[in-house]
Tab-separated table of C-alpha atoms and ligand atoms in Angstrom:
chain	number	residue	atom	x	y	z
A	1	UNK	CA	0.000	0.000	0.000
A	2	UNK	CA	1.197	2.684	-0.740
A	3	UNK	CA	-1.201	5.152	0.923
A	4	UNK	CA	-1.270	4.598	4.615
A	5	UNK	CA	-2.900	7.473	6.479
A	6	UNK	CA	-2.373	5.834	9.753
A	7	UNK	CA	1.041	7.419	9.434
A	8	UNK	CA	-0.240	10.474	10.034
A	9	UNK	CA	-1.890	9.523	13.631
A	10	UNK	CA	0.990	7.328	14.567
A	11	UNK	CA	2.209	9.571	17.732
A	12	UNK	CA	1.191	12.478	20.095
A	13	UNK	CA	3.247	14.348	17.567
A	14	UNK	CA	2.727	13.567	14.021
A	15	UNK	CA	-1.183	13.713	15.196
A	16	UNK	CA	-0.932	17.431	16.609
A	17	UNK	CA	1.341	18.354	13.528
A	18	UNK	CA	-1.181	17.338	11.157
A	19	UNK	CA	-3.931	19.101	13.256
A	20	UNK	CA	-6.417	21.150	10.663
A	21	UNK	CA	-8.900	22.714	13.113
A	22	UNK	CA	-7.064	24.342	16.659
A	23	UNK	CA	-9.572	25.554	19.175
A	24	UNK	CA	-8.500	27.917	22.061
A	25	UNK	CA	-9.437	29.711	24.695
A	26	UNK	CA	-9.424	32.697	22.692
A	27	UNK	CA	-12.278	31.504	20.274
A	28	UNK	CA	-14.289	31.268	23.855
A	29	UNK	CA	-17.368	34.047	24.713
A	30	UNK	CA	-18.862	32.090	28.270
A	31	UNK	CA	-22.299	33.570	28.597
A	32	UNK	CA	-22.861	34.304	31.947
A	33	UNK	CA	-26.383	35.068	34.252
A	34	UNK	CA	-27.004	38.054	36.641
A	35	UNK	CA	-29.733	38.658	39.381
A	36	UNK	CA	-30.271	41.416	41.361
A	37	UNK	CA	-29.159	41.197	45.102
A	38	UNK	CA	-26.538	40.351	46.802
A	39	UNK	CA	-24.297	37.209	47.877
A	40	UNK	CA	-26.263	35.103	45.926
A	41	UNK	CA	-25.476	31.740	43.522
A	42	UNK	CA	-27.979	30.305	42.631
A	43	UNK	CA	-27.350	27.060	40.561
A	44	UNK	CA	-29.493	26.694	37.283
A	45	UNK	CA	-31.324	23.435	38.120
A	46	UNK	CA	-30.929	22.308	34.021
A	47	UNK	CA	-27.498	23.536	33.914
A	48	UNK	CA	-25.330	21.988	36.509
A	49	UNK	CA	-22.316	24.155	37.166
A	50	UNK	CA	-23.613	27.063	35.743
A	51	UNK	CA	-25.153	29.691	38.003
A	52	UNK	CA	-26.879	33.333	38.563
A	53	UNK	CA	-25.186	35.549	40.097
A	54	UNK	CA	-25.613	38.886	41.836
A	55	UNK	CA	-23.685	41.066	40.905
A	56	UNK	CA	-20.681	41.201	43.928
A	57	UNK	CA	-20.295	37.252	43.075
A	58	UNK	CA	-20.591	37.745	39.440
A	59	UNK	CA	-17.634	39.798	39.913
A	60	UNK	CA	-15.525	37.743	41.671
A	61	UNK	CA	-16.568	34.531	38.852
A	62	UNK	CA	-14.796	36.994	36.070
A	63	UNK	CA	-12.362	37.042	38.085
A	64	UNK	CA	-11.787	33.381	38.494
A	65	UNK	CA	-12.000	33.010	34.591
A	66	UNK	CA	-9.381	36.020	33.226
A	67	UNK	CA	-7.125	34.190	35.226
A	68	UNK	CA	-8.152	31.166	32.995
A	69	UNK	CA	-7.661	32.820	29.929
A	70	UNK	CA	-11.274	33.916	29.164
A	71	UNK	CA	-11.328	37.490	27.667
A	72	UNK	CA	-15.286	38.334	26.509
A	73	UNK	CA	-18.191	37.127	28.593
A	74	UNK	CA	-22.248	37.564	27.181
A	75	UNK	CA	-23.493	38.292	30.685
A	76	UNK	CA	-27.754	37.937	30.368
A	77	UNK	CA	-29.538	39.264	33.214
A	78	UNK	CA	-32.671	37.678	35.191
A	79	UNK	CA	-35.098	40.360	36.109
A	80	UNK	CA	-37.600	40.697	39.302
A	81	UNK	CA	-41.176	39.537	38.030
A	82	UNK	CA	-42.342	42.894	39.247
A	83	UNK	CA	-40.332	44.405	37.126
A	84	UNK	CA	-41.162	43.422	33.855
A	85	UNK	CA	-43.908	44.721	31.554
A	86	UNK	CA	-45.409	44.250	28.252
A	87	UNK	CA	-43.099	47.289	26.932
A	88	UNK	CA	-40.123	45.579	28.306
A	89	UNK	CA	-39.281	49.244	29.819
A	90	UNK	CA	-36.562	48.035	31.967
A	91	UNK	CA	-35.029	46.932	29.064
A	92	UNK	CA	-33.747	50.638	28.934
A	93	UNK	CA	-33.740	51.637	32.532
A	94	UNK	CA	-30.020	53.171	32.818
A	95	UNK	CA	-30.029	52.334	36.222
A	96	UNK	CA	-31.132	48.560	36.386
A	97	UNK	CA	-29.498	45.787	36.890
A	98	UNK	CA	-27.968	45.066	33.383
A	99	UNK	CA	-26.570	48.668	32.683
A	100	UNK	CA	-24.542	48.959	36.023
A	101	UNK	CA	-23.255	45.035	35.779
A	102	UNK	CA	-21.883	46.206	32.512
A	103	UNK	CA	-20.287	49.215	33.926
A	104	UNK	CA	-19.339	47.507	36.818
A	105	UNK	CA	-17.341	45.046	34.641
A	106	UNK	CA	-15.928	47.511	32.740
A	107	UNK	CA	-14.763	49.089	35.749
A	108	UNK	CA	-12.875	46.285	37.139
A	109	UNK	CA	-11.661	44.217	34.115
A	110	UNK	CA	-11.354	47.220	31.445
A	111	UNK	CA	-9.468	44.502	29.319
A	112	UNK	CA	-12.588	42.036	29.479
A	113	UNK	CA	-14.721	42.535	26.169
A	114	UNK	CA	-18.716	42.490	26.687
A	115	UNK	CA	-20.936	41.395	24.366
A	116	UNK	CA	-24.673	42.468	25.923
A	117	UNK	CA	-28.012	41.024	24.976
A	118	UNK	CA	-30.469	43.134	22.885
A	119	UNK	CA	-33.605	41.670	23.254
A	120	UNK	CA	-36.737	42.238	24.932
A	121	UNK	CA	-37.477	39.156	26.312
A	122	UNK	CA	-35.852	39.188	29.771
A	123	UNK	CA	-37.796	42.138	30.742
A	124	UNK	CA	-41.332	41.359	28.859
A	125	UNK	CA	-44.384	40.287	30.724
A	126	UNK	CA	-44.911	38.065	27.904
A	127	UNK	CA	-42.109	36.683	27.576
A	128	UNK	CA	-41.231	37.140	23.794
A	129	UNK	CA	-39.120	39.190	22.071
A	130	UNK	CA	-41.294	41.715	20.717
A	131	UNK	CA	-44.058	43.708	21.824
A	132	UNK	CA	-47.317	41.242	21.944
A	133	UNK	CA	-50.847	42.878	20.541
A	134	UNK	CA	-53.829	40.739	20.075
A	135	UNK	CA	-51.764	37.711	20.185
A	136	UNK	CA	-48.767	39.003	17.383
A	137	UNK	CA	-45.343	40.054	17.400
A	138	UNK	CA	-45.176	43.770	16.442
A	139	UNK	CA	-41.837	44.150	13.974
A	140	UNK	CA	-41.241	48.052	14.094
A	141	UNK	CA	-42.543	48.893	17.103
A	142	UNK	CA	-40.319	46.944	18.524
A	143	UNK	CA	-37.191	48.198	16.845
A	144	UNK	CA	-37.833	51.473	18.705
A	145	UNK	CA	-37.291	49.304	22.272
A	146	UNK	CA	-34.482	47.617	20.695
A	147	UNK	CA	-32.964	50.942	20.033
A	148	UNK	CA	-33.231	52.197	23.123
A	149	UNK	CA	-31.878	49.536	25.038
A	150	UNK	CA	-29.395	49.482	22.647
A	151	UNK	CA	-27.627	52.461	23.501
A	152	UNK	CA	-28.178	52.342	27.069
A	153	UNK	CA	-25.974	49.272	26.584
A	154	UNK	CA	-23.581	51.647	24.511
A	155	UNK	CA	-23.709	54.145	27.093
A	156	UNK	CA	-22.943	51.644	30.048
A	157	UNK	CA	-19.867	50.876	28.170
A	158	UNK	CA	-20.694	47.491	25.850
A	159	UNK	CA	-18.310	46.258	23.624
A	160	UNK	CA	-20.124	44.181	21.180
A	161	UNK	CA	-24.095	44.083	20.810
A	162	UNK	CA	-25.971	40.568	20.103
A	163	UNK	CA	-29.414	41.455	18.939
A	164	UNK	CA	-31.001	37.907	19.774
A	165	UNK	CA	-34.361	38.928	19.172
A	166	UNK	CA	-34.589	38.367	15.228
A	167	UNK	CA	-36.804	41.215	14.264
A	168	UNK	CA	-36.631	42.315	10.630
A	169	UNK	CA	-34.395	45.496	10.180
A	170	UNK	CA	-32.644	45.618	13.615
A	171	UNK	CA	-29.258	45.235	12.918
A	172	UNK	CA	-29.674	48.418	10.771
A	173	UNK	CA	-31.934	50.377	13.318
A	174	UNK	CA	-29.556	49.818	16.162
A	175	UNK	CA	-26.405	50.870	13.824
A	176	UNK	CA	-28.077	54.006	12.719
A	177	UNK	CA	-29.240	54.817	16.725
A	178	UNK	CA	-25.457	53.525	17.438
A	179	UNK	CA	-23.867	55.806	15.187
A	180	UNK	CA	-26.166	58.966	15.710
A	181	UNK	CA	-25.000	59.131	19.288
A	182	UNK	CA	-21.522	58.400	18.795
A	183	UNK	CA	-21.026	55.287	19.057
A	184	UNK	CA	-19.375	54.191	15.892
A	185	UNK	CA	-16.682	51.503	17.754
A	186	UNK	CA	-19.870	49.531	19.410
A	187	UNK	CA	-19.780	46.159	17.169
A	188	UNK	CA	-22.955	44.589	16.402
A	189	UNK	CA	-22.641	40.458	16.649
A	190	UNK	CA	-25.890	39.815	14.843
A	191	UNK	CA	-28.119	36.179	15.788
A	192	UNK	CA	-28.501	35.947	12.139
A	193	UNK	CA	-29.842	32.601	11.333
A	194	UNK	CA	-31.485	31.946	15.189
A	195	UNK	CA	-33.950	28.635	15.250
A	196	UNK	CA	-37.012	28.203	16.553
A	197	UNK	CA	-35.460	25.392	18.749
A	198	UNK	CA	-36.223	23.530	21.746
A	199	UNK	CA	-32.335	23.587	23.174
A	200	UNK	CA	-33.133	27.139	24.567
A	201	UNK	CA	-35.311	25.236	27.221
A	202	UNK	CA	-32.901	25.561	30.147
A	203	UNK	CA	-31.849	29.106	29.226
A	204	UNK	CA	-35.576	30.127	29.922
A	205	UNK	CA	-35.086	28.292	32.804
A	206	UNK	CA	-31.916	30.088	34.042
A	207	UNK	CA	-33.800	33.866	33.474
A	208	UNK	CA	-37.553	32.804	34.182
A	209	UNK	CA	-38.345	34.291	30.105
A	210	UNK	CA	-40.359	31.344	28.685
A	211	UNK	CA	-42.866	32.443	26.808
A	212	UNK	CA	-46.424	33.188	28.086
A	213	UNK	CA	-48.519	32.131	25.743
A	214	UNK	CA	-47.635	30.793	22.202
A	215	UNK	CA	-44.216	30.208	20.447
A	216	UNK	CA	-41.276	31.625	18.587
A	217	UNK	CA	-42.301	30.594	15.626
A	218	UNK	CA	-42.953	33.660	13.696
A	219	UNK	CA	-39.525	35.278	14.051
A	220	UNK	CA	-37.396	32.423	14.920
A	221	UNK	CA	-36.106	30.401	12.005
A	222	UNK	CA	-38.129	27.379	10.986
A	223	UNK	CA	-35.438	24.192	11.776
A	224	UNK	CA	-36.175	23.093	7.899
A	225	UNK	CA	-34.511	25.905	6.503
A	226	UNK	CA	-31.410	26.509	5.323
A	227	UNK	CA	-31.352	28.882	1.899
A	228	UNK	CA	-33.353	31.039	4.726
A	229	UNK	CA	-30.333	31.747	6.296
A	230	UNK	CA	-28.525	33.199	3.409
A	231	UNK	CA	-31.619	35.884	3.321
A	232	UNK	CA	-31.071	36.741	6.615
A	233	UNK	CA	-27.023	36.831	6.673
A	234	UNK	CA	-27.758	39.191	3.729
A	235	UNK	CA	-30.007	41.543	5.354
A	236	UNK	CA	-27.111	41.629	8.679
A	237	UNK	CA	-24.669	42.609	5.586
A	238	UNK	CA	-26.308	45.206	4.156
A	239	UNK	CA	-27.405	46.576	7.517
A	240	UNK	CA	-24.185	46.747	9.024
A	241	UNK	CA	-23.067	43.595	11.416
A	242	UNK	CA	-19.760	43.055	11.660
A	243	UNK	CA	-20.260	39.177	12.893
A	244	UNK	CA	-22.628	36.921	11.879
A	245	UNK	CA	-23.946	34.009	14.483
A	246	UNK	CA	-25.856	30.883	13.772
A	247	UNK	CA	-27.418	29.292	16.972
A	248	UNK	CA	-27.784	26.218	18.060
A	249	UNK	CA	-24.692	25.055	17.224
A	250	UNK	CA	-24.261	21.670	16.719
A	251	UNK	CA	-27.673	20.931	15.033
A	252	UNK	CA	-27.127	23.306	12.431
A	253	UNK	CA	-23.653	23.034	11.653
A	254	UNK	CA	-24.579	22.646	7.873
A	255	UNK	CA	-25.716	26.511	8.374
A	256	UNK	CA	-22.309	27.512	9.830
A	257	UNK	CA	-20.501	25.976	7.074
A	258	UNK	CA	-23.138	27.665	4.329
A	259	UNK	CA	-22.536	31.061	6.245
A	260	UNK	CA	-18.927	30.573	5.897
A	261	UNK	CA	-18.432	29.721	2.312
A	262	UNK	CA	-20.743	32.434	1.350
A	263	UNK	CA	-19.570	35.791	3.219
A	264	UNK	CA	-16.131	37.111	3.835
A	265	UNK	CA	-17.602	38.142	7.630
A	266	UNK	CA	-16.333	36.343	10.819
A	267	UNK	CA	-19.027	33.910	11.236
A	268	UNK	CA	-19.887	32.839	15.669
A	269	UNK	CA	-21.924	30.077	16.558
A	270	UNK	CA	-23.786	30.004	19.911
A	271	UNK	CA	-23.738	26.860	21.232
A	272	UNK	CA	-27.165	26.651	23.577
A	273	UNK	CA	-28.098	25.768	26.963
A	274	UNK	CA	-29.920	22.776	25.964
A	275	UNK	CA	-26.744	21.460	24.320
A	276	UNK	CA	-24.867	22.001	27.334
A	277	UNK	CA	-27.226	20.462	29.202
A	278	UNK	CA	-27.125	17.417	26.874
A	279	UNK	CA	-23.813	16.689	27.836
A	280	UNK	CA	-23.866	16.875	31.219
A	281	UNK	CA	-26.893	15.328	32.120
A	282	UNK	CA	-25.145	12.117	30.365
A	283	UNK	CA	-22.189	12.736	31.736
A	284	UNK	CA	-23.592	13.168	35.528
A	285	UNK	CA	-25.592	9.289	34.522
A	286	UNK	CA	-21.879	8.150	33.151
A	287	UNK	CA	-23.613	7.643	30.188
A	288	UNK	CA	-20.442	9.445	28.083
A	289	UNK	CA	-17.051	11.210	28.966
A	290	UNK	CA	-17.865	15.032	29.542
A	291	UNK	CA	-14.919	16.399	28.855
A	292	UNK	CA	-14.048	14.511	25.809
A	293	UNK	CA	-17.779	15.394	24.304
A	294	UNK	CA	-16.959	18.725	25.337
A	295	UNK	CA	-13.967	19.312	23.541
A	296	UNK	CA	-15.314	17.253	20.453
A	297	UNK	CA	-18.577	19.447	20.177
A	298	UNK	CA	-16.583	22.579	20.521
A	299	UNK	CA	-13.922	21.472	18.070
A	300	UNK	CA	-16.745	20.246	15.841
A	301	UNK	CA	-18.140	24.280	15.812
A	302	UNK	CA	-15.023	25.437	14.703
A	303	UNK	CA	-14.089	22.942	12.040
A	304	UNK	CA	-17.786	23.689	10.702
A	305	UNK	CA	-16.153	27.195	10.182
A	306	UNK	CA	-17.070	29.238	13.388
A	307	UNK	CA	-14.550	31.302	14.573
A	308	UNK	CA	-16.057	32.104	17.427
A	309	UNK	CA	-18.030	29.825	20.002
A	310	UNK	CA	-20.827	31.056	23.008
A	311	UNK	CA	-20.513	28.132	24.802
A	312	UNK	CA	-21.589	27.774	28.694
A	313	UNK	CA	-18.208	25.067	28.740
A	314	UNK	CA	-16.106	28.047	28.628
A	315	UNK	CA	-14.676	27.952	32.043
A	316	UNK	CA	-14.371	23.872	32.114
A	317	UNK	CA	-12.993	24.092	29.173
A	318	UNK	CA	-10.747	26.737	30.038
A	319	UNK	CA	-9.438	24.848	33.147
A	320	UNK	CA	-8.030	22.031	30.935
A	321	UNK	CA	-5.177	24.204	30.419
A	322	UNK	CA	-5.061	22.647	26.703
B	401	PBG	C1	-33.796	35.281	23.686
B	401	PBG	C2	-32.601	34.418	23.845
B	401	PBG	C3	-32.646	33.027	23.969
B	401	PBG	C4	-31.346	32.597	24.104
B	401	PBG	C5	-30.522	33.730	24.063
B	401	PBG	N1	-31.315	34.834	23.893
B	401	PBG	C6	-33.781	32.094	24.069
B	401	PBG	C7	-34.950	32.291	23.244
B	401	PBG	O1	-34.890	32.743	22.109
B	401	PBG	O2	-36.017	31.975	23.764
B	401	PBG	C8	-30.978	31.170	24.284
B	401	PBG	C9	-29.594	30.850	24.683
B	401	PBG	C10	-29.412	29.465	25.154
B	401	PBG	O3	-30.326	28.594	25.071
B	401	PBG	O4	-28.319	29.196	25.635
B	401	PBG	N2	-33.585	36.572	23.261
């Protein structure tokens, strides 16, 4: 034979020299889960080893994982019952709880890089991502409240925006509200090709933001679809995003690899609660090896052609020093 790619995996060595998809620390953005209060972690029942925290603790978790190596955390706060409403108008409150956990951050890790959450859902009475009338999602009324909370974000000193919310024309809305006030060097990282899926479960979980009545169906993605997605990366073009995400991950790693053969953009990939909560949940019946799933679905993200991964593993994997 003269063909023998065995050679090739023969040692340690030859098998890292051969290597054709590296995955670091660097690629990492650990999403992270605030509540107001203090002293408080409270474990998220579907995500073992991932917690809310109030802000003092939350603090003290960066901490722990710059020293890791982690550089950009998504942090996504829970909000007080009471304080939501079917405007979402907390969503924009300069003093709550996400504003002055951003500030605070930037305060004590100026090198850390934020991405923040644009989206209504965390502060809406319903529970969806738009403003609910008679039963439907309003598009362009709720681009106003994505604005808004869009530059309070700015304001409080956000790095990178993620609209998650997947209302037409945001990316563009929030660049032009961006840019009127200033803020020109505030990235957007746009959810562009964001499924209707059921691994968000625990996620809903972690910031009480289920829906209230009905699904996601009419501005999430339909699962089926994947020419979709090329609509919708080139809307995020054309309206200025300067990243372009696919979530889930893993499930729709065909729409990574589409987004990333057909635009010269950075492409992320956000892989979900539910998929984190796969893993463990096997792992914790010693059905599989955690780790080594880990660092296989990770690795699996980026060789699909995501440069960047959202990924709740960030700190575990982090602390494998690889
Ligand atoms: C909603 C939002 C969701 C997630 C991030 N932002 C859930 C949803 O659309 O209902 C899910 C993230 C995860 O599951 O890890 N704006």
């Amino acid at each position: 034979m003269l063909r023998r790619p065995r050679r090739n995996r023969k040692s340690p060595v030859i098998r890292a020299m051969v290597e054709e998809t590296t995955l670091s620390v660097k690629d990492l953005i650990f999403p992270v889960f605030v509540i107001g209060g203090e002293h408080k972690k409270i474990e998220v029942k579907s995500m073992p080893g991932i917690y809310r925290y109030s802000p003092d603790l939350l603090l003290e978790e960066i901490a722990s994982c710059v020293e890791l190596g982690i550089s950009t955390f998504a942090p996504f706060p829970a909000i007080d019952e009471a304080r939501k409403d079917p405007l979402a108008k907390e969503s924009y409150n300069p003093e709550g709880l996400y504003p002055s956990i951003i500030r605070k951050i930037k305060a004590n890790f100026p090198e850390v890089c934020l991405m923040t959450d644009v989206a209504m859902d965390p502060y809406s009475s319903d529970g969806h991502d738009g403003i609910v009338k008679e039963g439907k999602i309003l598009n362009d009324e709720t681009l106003e409240v994505l604005g808004k909370m869009a530059l309070v974000q700015a304001q409080a000193g956000s790095d990178i925006l993620g609209p998650s919310d997947m209302m037409d024309g945001r990316v563009g809305h929030i660049r032009q509200v961006l840019d009127e006030a200033g803020y020109t060097e505030v990235s957007i990282m746009s959810y562009t090709a964001k499924y209707a899926s059921g691994f968000y479960g625990p996620f809903r979980d972690a910031l009480d933001s289920a829906p209230k009545a009905g699904d996601k169906k009419t501005y999430q993605m339909n699962p089926a679809n994947r020419l979709e997605a090329l609509i919708e990366a080139d809307l995020d073009v054309e309206e200025g995003a300067d990243i372009l995400m696919v979530k889930p991950a893993i499930p729709y790693l065909d729409v990574i690899r589409l987004l990333k053969d057909h635009y010269p953009l950075p492409i992320a990939a956000y892989h979900v609660s539910g998929e984190y909560a796969m893993i463990k949940a096997a792992a914790q019946q010693g059905w599989l090896n955690g780790t080594q799933c880990m660092v296989e679905s990770l690795l699996s993200i980026k060789r699909a052609g995501a440069s960047t991964i959202l990924t709740y593993f960030a700190k575990e994997y982090a602390a494998l020093r690889l």
